Tab-separated table of C-alpha atoms in Angstrom:
chain	number	residue	atom	x	y	z
U	1	MET	CA	-3.577	103.710	-25.319
U	2	GLY	CA	-5.156	100.261	-24.858
U	3	ARG	CA	-6.363	98.701	-21.627
U	4	ALA	CA	-3.303	96.444	-21.440
U	5	GLU	CA	-0.938	99.393	-21.721
U	6	VAL	CA	-2.872	101.361	-19.080
U	7	ALA	CA	-2.781	98.379	-16.715
U	8	ALA	CA	0.966	97.970	-17.251
U	9	SER	CA	1.518	101.662	-16.580
U	10	ASP	CA	-0.521	101.470	-13.360
U	11	ALA	CA	1.435	98.399	-12.251
U	12	ASP	CA	4.731	100.248	-12.772
U	13	ALA	CA	3.450	103.261	-10.832
U	14	ARG	CA	2.213	101.275	-7.823
U	15	PRO	CA	5.674	100.357	-6.409
U	16	MET	CA	6.782	103.982	-6.643
U	17	ALA	CA	3.543	105.140	-5.017
U	18	ARG	CA	3.990	102.624	-2.188
U	19	LEU	CA	7.600	103.738	-1.717
U	20	TRP	CA	6.573	107.414	-1.574
U	21	ARG	CA	3.769	106.666	0.928
U	22	MET	CA	6.281	104.811	3.079
U	23	VAL	CA	8.632	107.829	3.043
U	24	GLU	CA	5.902	110.420	3.519
U	25	GLY	CA	4.073	108.464	6.181
U	26	ASP	CA	0.433	107.994	7.025
U	27	ALA	CA	-1.216	111.069	8.529
U	28	GLY	CA	-3.281	108.954	10.866
U	29	SER	CA	-0.526	106.708	12.181
U	30	GLY	CA	1.029	109.218	14.618
U	31	ALA	CA	4.606	110.379	14.844
U	32	ASN	CA	6.010	107.343	16.686
U	33	THR	CA	7.609	105.800	13.612
U	34	GLY	CA	9.573	108.906	12.690
U	35	TYR	CA	10.481	109.539	16.329
U	36	TYR	CA	12.020	106.114	16.826
U	37	MET	CA	13.696	106.095	13.417
U	38	ILE	CA	15.493	109.343	14.254
U	39	LEU	CA	16.357	108.276	17.788
U	40	GLY	CA	17.508	104.797	16.732
U	41	SER	CA	19.684	105.967	13.848
U	42	ALA	CA	21.313	108.715	15.968
U	43	LEU	CA	22.120	106.335	18.819
U	44	ALA	CA	23.377	103.657	16.426
U	45	LEU	CA	25.692	106.130	14.674
U	46	THR	CA	26.949	107.405	18.041
U	47	LEU	CA	27.733	103.887	19.298
U	48	ILE	CA	29.495	103.003	16.057
U	49	GLY	CA	31.410	106.271	16.336
U	50	LEU	CA	32.598	105.461	19.856
U	51	LEU	CA	33.739	102.023	18.730
U	52	MET	CA	35.610	103.415	15.731
U	53	VAL	CA	37.187	106.259	17.728
U	54	LEU	CA	38.611	103.634	20.064
U	55	SER	CA	39.882	101.553	17.161
U	56	SER	CA	41.320	104.406	15.092
U	57	SER	CA	42.908	106.420	17.921
U	58	ALA	CA	44.407	103.749	20.167
U	59	VAL	CA	47.672	103.440	18.232
U	60	GLU	CA	48.542	107.139	18.023
U	61	ALA	CA	47.094	107.952	21.460
U	62	ILE	CA	49.499	105.625	23.219
U	63	THR	CA	52.425	107.667	21.851
U	64	ARG	CA	50.879	111.107	22.504
U	65	GLU	CA	48.705	110.573	25.572
U	66	THR	CA	48.956	108.801	28.904
U	67	SER	CA	46.645	106.009	27.774
U	68	SER	CA	45.547	104.486	24.485
U	69	TYR	CA	41.949	104.757	25.738
U	70	LEU	CA	42.095	108.478	26.598
U	71	LEU	CA	40.431	109.835	23.426
U	72	PHE	CA	37.775	107.132	23.614
U	73	MET	CA	36.982	107.995	27.248
U	74	LYS	CA	36.782	111.719	26.437
U	75	GLN	CA	34.439	111.011	23.541
U	76	GLY	CA	32.370	108.747	25.775
U	77	VAL	CA	31.889	111.541	28.323
U	78	TRP	CA	30.808	113.942	25.564
U	79	ALA	CA	28.423	111.292	24.207
U	80	LEU	CA	26.764	110.878	27.618
U	81	ALA	CA	26.437	114.655	27.971
U	82	GLY	CA	25.056	114.911	24.446
U	83	CYS	CA	22.482	112.168	25.064
U	84	ALA	CA	21.352	113.885	28.268
U	85	LEU	CA	20.958	117.204	26.443
U	86	MET	CA	19.166	115.416	23.595
U	87	VAL	CA	16.596	114.067	26.054
U	88	ILE	CA	16.151	117.518	27.623
U	89	MET	CA	15.666	119.175	24.232
U	90	SER	CA	13.197	116.492	23.157
U	91	ARG	CA	10.969	117.203	26.172
U	92	LEU	CA	10.618	120.918	25.448
U	93	SER	CA	7.595	122.345	23.663
U	94	VAL	CA	7.670	124.011	20.265
U	95	ALA	CA	6.735	127.335	21.917
U	96	THR	CA	9.740	127.057	24.237
U	97	MET	CA	11.996	126.252	21.297
U	98	LYS	CA	10.873	129.447	19.591
U	99	LYS	CA	11.618	131.477	22.728
U	100	LEU	CA	15.134	130.028	22.918
U	101	ALA	CA	15.962	130.875	19.293
U	102	GLY	CA	16.887	134.541	19.879
U	103	PRO	CA	19.105	134.006	22.956
U	104	ALA	CA	20.739	131.012	21.224
U	105	ILE	CA	21.933	133.010	18.190
U	106	LEU	CA	23.215	135.832	20.437
U	107	LEU	CA	25.110	133.327	22.590
U	108	ALA	CA	26.559	131.682	19.475
U	109	LEU	CA	27.815	135.041	18.175
U	110	PHE	CA	29.378	135.809	21.558
U	111	LEU	CA	31.186	132.445	21.604
U	112	LEU	CA	32.433	132.992	18.053
U	113	LEU	CA	33.867	136.351	19.103
U	114	LEU	CA	35.744	134.658	21.956
U	115	VAL	CA	37.774	132.782	19.338
U	116	PHE	CA	39.631	136.037	18.582
U	117	THR	CA	40.474	136.723	22.229
U	118	PRO	CA	43.339	135.128	24.208
U	119	LEU	CA	40.946	132.234	24.845
U	120	GLY	CA	41.095	131.330	21.137
U	121	VAL	CA	43.095	128.275	20.068
U	122	GLU	CA	44.524	127.680	16.585
U	123	VAL	CA	44.565	124.125	15.234
U	124	TYR	CA	46.164	123.306	11.857
U	125	GLY	CA	45.940	126.930	10.747
U	126	ASN	CA	42.252	127.313	11.664
U	127	ARG	CA	41.389	129.531	14.623
U	128	ASN	CA	38.033	128.030	15.508
U	129	TRP	CA	38.484	126.748	19.061
U	130	ILE	CA	38.268	128.260	22.527
U	131	GLY	CA	40.144	126.782	25.459
U	132	ILE	CA	39.598	127.291	29.189
U	133	GLY	CA	42.014	125.284	31.284
U	134	GLY	CA	42.008	121.775	29.864
U	135	PHE	CA	38.602	122.228	28.247
U	136	THR	CA	38.341	123.059	24.528
U	137	ALA	CA	35.293	123.427	22.290
U	138	GLN	CA	34.263	124.669	18.843
U	139	PRO	CA	31.767	127.566	19.030
U	140	SER	CA	30.932	127.027	15.364
U	141	GLU	CA	29.134	123.794	16.295
U	142	ALA	CA	26.801	125.743	18.568
U	143	ALA	CA	26.352	128.299	15.778
U	144	LYS	CA	25.050	125.617	13.392
U	145	LEU	CA	22.194	124.638	15.686
U	146	ALA	CA	21.435	128.197	16.753
U	147	LEU	CA	21.344	129.419	13.148
U	148	ALA	CA	18.959	126.657	12.032
U	149	VAL	CA	16.452	127.330	14.831
U	150	TRP	CA	16.712	131.138	14.722
U	151	ALA	CA	16.368	131.283	10.922
U	152	ALA	CA	13.299	129.040	11.167
U	153	LYS	CA	11.679	131.393	13.678
U	154	MET	CA	12.368	134.474	11.549
U	155	LEU	CA	11.159	132.899	8.308
U	156	ALA	CA	8.054	131.455	9.973
U	157	LYS	CA	7.083	134.921	11.235
U	158	LYS	CA	7.492	136.272	7.704
U	159	ALA	CA	5.659	133.418	5.982
U	160	PRO	CA	3.005	135.647	4.295
U	161	LEU	CA	5.767	137.913	2.892
U	162	ILE	CA	8.413	135.325	2.092
U	163	HIS	CA	7.837	135.690	-1.664
U	164	ARG	CA	9.376	139.162	-1.454
U	165	THR	CA	13.151	139.014	-1.790
U	166	GLY	CA	13.820	141.627	0.875
U	167	HIS	CA	11.736	139.860	3.506
U	168	ALA	CA	13.316	136.503	2.629
U	169	LEU	CA	16.869	137.796	3.038
U	170	ILE	CA	16.455	140.113	6.029
U	171	PRO	CA	17.412	139.272	8.762
U	172	VAL	CA	18.199	135.610	8.031
U	173	VAL	CA	20.922	136.352	5.485
U	174	PHE	CA	21.617	140.009	6.281
U	175	PRO	CA	22.791	140.558	8.970
U	176	GLY	CA	22.289	137.326	10.963
U	177	GLY	CA	23.619	134.599	8.691
U	178	LEU	CA	26.318	136.837	7.241
U	179	ALA	CA	27.604	137.740	10.724
U	180	VAL	CA	27.932	134.083	11.756
U	181	LEU	CA	29.533	133.144	8.445
U	182	ALA	CA	31.992	136.059	8.543
U	183	LEU	CA	33.216	135.148	12.036
U	184	VAL	CA	33.741	131.509	11.043
U	185	LEU	CA	35.564	132.420	7.812
U	186	ALA	CA	37.693	134.938	9.719
U	187	GLY	CA	39.011	131.936	11.624
U	188	ARG	CA	39.907	130.360	8.245
U	189	ASP	CA	37.472	127.458	8.659
U	190	LEU	CA	36.138	127.085	5.121
U	191	GLY	CA	34.627	123.641	5.737
U	192	THR	CA	32.356	124.874	8.526
U	193	GLY	CA	31.554	127.945	6.428
U	194	LEU	CA	30.212	125.710	3.663
U	195	VAL	CA	28.015	123.841	6.148
U	196	LEU	CA	26.619	127.146	7.443
U	197	ILE	CA	25.808	128.206	3.877
U	198	LEU	CA	24.032	124.887	3.406
U	199	ILE	CA	21.918	125.546	6.512
U	200	ILE	CA	20.979	129.052	5.326
U	201	VAL	CA	20.053	127.790	1.855
U	202	ALA	CA	17.988	124.916	3.292
U	203	THR	CA	16.009	127.174	5.649
U	204	LEU	CA	15.252	129.592	2.824
U	205	PHE	CA	14.156	126.717	0.591
U	206	PHE	CA	11.882	125.129	3.202
U	207	GLY	CA	10.624	128.610	4.074
U	208	GLY	CA	9.371	129.083	0.516
U	209	ALA	CA	11.784	131.718	-0.809
U	210	ARG	CA	11.691	132.374	-4.562
U	211	LEU	CA	13.948	130.124	-6.599
U	212	ARG	CA	15.782	132.957	-8.325
U	213	ILE	CA	17.387	133.818	-4.975
U	214	PHE	CA	19.174	130.477	-5.016
U	215	GLY	CA	20.530	131.053	-8.527
U	216	ILE	CA	22.004	134.403	-7.542
U	217	ALA	CA	23.349	132.984	-4.283
U	218	ALA	CA	24.987	130.067	-6.102
U	219	ALA	CA	26.800	132.450	-8.449
U	220	VAL	CA	28.013	134.628	-5.557
U	221	ALA	CA	29.101	131.574	-3.547
U	222	ALA	CA	30.995	130.145	-6.524
U	223	VAL	CA	32.903	133.401	-7.038
U	224	GLY	CA	33.648	133.629	-3.313
U	225	ALA	CA	34.882	130.028	-3.156
U	226	VAL	CA	37.188	130.566	-6.136
U	227	LEU	CA	38.653	133.701	-4.555
U	228	MET	CA	39.227	131.955	-1.219
U	229	VAL	CA	41.015	129.102	-2.989
U	230	LEU	CA	43.174	131.429	-5.081
U	231	LEU	CA	44.154	133.477	-2.024
U	232	SER	CA	45.256	130.436	-0.001
U	233	GLY	CA	48.175	128.226	-0.974
U	234	ASN	CA	46.918	125.488	1.346
U	235	ARG	CA	43.479	125.404	-0.289
U	236	MET	CA	45.015	125.534	-3.764
U	237	GLY	CA	47.153	122.546	-2.845
U	238	ARG	CA	44.051	120.622	-1.779
U	239	ILE	CA	42.283	121.401	-5.054
U	240	ASN	CA	45.367	120.282	-7.012
U	241	ALA	CA	45.469	117.096	-4.935
U	242	TRP	CA	41.805	116.440	-5.725
U	243	LEU	CA	42.500	116.937	-9.440
U	244	GLY	CA	45.650	114.791	-9.228
U	245	ILE	CA	47.916	117.661	-10.308
U	246	ASP	CA	51.570	117.509	-9.292
U	247	CYS	CA	51.019	114.879	-6.626
U	248	GLY	CA	54.709	114.025	-6.572
U	249	ALA	CA	55.495	117.278	-4.756
U	250	ASN	CA	52.098	118.011	-3.228
U	251	ASP	CA	51.793	116.980	0.425
U	252	ALA	CA	48.020	117.464	0.223
U	253	CYS	CA	47.799	114.311	-1.900
U	254	TYR	CA	49.156	112.150	0.916
U	255	GLN	CA	46.105	112.081	3.186
U	256	SER	CA	43.598	111.524	0.396
U	257	ARG	CA	45.717	108.757	-1.141
U	258	GLN	CA	46.117	106.933	2.159
U	259	GLY	CA	42.355	107.156	2.663
U	260	LEU	CA	41.730	105.536	-0.711
U	261	TYR	CA	44.308	102.838	0.077
U	262	ALA	CA	42.413	102.081	3.295
U	263	LEU	CA	39.075	101.789	1.490
U	264	ALA	CA	40.607	99.602	-1.234
U	265	SER	CA	42.292	97.220	1.215
U	266	GLY	CA	39.017	96.737	3.121
U	267	GLY	CA	37.261	95.009	0.229
U	268	TRP	CA	33.807	93.607	0.860
U	269	TRP	CA	34.164	92.431	4.446
U	270	GLY	CA	37.128	94.420	5.774
U	271	VAL	CA	40.334	93.292	7.457
U	272	GLY	CA	38.636	93.040	10.851
U	273	LEU	CA	37.744	95.408	13.668
U	274	GLY	CA	40.903	96.902	15.158
U	275	GLN	CA	43.114	95.461	12.404
U	276	SER	CA	43.567	98.590	10.276
U	277	ARG	CA	47.096	99.143	8.991
U	278	GLN	CA	46.562	102.711	7.771
U	279	LYS	CA	45.833	103.976	11.289
U	280	TRP	CA	49.463	103.284	12.223
U	281	ASN	CA	50.437	106.919	11.561
U	282	TYR	CA	49.752	106.637	7.817
U	283	ILE	CA	46.473	108.595	7.787
U	284	PRO	CA	46.648	111.944	9.614
U	285	GLU	CA	43.577	112.536	11.816
U	286	ALA	CA	42.443	108.938	11.372
U	287	GLU	CA	39.973	109.318	14.246
U	288	ASN	CA	38.598	112.585	12.922
U	289	ASP	CA	38.059	113.696	9.311
U	290	PHE	CA	39.129	110.362	7.774
U	291	ILE	CA	37.456	107.959	10.173
U	292	PHE	CA	35.204	106.767	7.326
U	293	ALA	CA	38.337	105.387	5.631
U	294	ILE	CA	39.152	103.349	8.749
U	295	ILE	CA	35.569	102.054	8.799
U	296	GLY	CA	35.961	100.992	5.174
U	297	GLU	CA	39.266	99.261	5.880
U	298	GLU	CA	38.190	97.407	9.015
U	299	LEU	CA	34.519	96.716	8.235
U	300	GLY	CA	34.652	96.756	4.439
U	301	LEU	CA	31.976	97.814	1.997
U	302	ILE	CA	29.337	96.260	4.235
U	303	GLY	CA	30.322	98.524	7.133
U	304	THR	CA	30.359	101.697	5.057
U	305	THR	CA	26.979	100.768	3.538
U	306	VAL	CA	25.504	100.438	7.041
U	307	ILE	CA	26.730	103.959	7.881
U	308	ILE	CA	25.212	105.396	4.706
U	309	ALA	CA	21.956	103.499	5.351
U	310	LEU	CA	21.685	104.916	8.889
U	311	PHE	CA	22.112	108.458	7.574
U	312	GLY	CA	19.503	107.646	4.920
U	313	ILE	CA	17.052	106.449	7.583
U	314	MET	CA	17.632	109.651	9.545
U	315	ALA	CA	17.025	111.768	6.442
U	316	VAL	CA	13.768	109.964	5.592
U	317	ALA	CA	12.503	110.213	9.175
U	318	MET	CA	13.319	113.922	9.451
U	319	TYR	CA	11.568	114.530	6.146
U	320	ARG	CA	8.487	112.789	7.501
U	321	VAL	CA	8.518	114.999	10.591
U	322	ALA	CA	8.761	118.098	8.405
U	323	VAL	CA	5.912	117.257	6.029
U	324	ARG	CA	3.526	116.164	8.788
U	325	HIS	CA	3.473	119.554	10.528
U	326	SER	CA	1.467	122.600	9.525
U	327	ASP	CA	3.664	124.879	11.672
U	328	PRO	CA	6.190	126.503	9.293
U	329	PHE	CA	8.693	126.883	12.148
U	330	VAL	CA	8.821	123.120	12.597
U	331	ARG	CA	9.193	122.462	8.875
U	332	ILE	CA	11.964	125.022	8.379
U	333	ALA	CA	13.946	124.103	11.494
U	334	THR	CA	13.743	120.395	10.692
U	335	GLY	CA	14.836	121.074	7.104
U	336	GLY	CA	17.804	123.149	8.272
U	337	ILE	CA	18.954	120.511	10.758
U	338	MET	CA	18.487	117.758	8.189
U	339	ALA	CA	20.560	119.692	5.643
U	340	TRP	CA	23.277	120.231	8.243
U	341	LEU	CA	23.636	116.629	9.466
U	342	ILE	CA	22.991	114.780	6.211
U	343	GLY	CA	24.755	117.367	4.043
U	344	GLN	CA	27.856	117.340	6.245
U	345	ALA	CA	27.907	113.539	6.161
U	346	PHE	CA	27.694	113.630	2.360
U	347	VAL	CA	30.576	116.125	2.173
U	348	ASN	CA	32.769	114.039	4.497
U	349	ILE	CA	32.097	110.777	2.694
U	350	GLY	CA	32.618	112.469	-0.679
U	351	MET	CA	35.897	113.894	0.604
U	352	VAL	CA	37.198	110.518	1.802
U	353	THR	CA	36.162	108.697	-1.375
U	354	GLY	CA	37.730	111.341	-3.626
U	355	LEU	CA	34.487	112.754	-5.026
U	356	LEU	CA	35.197	116.101	-3.330
U	357	PRO	CA	38.395	117.896	-2.308
U	358	VAL	CA	39.642	117.556	1.272
U	359	ILE	CA	38.164	120.477	3.239
U	360	GLY	CA	38.334	119.263	6.835
U	361	VAL	CA	34.702	118.448	7.616
U	362	PRO	CA	34.110	115.708	10.245
U	363	LEU	CA	31.556	112.909	9.941
U	364	PRO	CA	28.599	113.705	12.253
U	365	PHE	CA	28.143	111.404	15.296
U	366	ILE	CA	31.206	109.339	14.338
U	367	SER	CA	34.339	111.502	14.050
U	368	TYR	CA	36.236	112.372	17.225
U	369	GLY	CA	35.222	115.762	18.591
U	370	GLY	CA	33.230	116.380	21.742
U	371	SER	CA	31.504	119.648	20.914
U	372	ALA	CA	30.563	118.409	17.421
U	373	LEU	CA	28.995	115.238	18.858
U	374	THR	CA	27.180	117.081	21.648
U	375	PHE	CA	25.540	119.663	19.408
U	376	ALA	CA	24.665	117.054	16.769
U	377	LEU	CA	22.806	115.093	19.463
U	378	MET	CA	21.156	118.309	20.677
U	379	ALA	CA	20.006	118.953	17.107
U	380	VAL	CA	18.486	115.470	17.039
U	381	GLY	CA	16.755	116.344	20.326
U	382	VAL	CA	15.203	119.413	18.675
U	383	VAL	CA	13.756	117.279	15.875
U	384	LEU	CA	12.558	114.689	18.421
U	385	CYS	CA	10.761	117.540	20.176
U	386	PHE	CA	8.928	118.253	16.919
U	387	ALA	CA	8.253	114.562	16.276
U	388	ARG	CA	6.518	114.013	19.612
U	389	GLN	CA	4.250	117.050	19.245
U	390	HIS	CA	0.824	116.922	17.643
U	391	THR	CA	1.122	116.444	13.886
U	392	ASP	CA	-1.162	117.519	11.089
U	393	PRO	CA	-1.821	115.830	7.752
U	394	PRO	CA	0.474	116.970	4.935
U	395	ALA	CA	-0.863	119.907	2.959
U	396	ALA	CA	-2.532	119.119	-0.348
U	397	ALA	CA	0.242	120.910	-2.213
């Protein structure tokens, strides 16, 4: 290879190297950049979510509730509580976070068991809520955060033995992860079950488990998913709707079609904030699972791109926090939380845009749901706790 070709090759590599250094961060620059990127993106997504909950729910709320602002005010209260808890979590030490991991997973399991008592509430065929008086919450949201932190603690303690399959799987997968997953699936909440699997897989990956485990797990998960679809007429209808089979008589096609109509009518710039037509009882759960469609209709492609960019900024910043720490607990917990928040956002957006079947997964920080918003902000607080601690240069590997 001549000098000219070598120089051209180096010139092509420099932009990629600069981009990777920007993502990975400078070991001597401190953690402030990642800290503020995570905090800023989370708060921006939360504020956009509050605005869109108000816009998407006002029409239906005025017919079902006492005020068209009721859902917005409820979400606002949860957002304030979530921000307060985020600040509290961010001020804790890593040692304290490790101590809280065990009690957190036990509390999460207890709350999941309450779903099957008289306190349990069934919504759209899924029994995944508990209600006390006028207060309702989803224990599975607490389980996501608890599982990510607890699995990180267990895998960090086993770091020297993680290459052994038994030590990698016990107790993170058996019995801990399996117990949480079984309770959620017993309530027929497949969407949350998939997110929990994503968290378990991410913690094992960041913990350094052998790659063959993931191949076996993927095969088992695929067989399990097929069986759950075949055994449920509702899930089979959603798969047929995704494939476009028999949509003339398939009610499951309705929601996905209306979501695509909303995105298509938004165009580049959208029809204007508050001007959505699909939210007028055309899209079921417009303020929840399909709120991204309302964003696309009212704010257009530009608005949806901003949402995706904010999640991208959060992902990059959390990655930087993970690679800058030598503590395996920090790396694994950050990876699990990142997989949860970013992975769930990807699933929701893919569902709304037709890339994935409709499985009832909300958009983090944005969809209506108090417990989901609160625990997502608490998860951000956990990562902020890691970001403000002393960081070490990335390992040579």
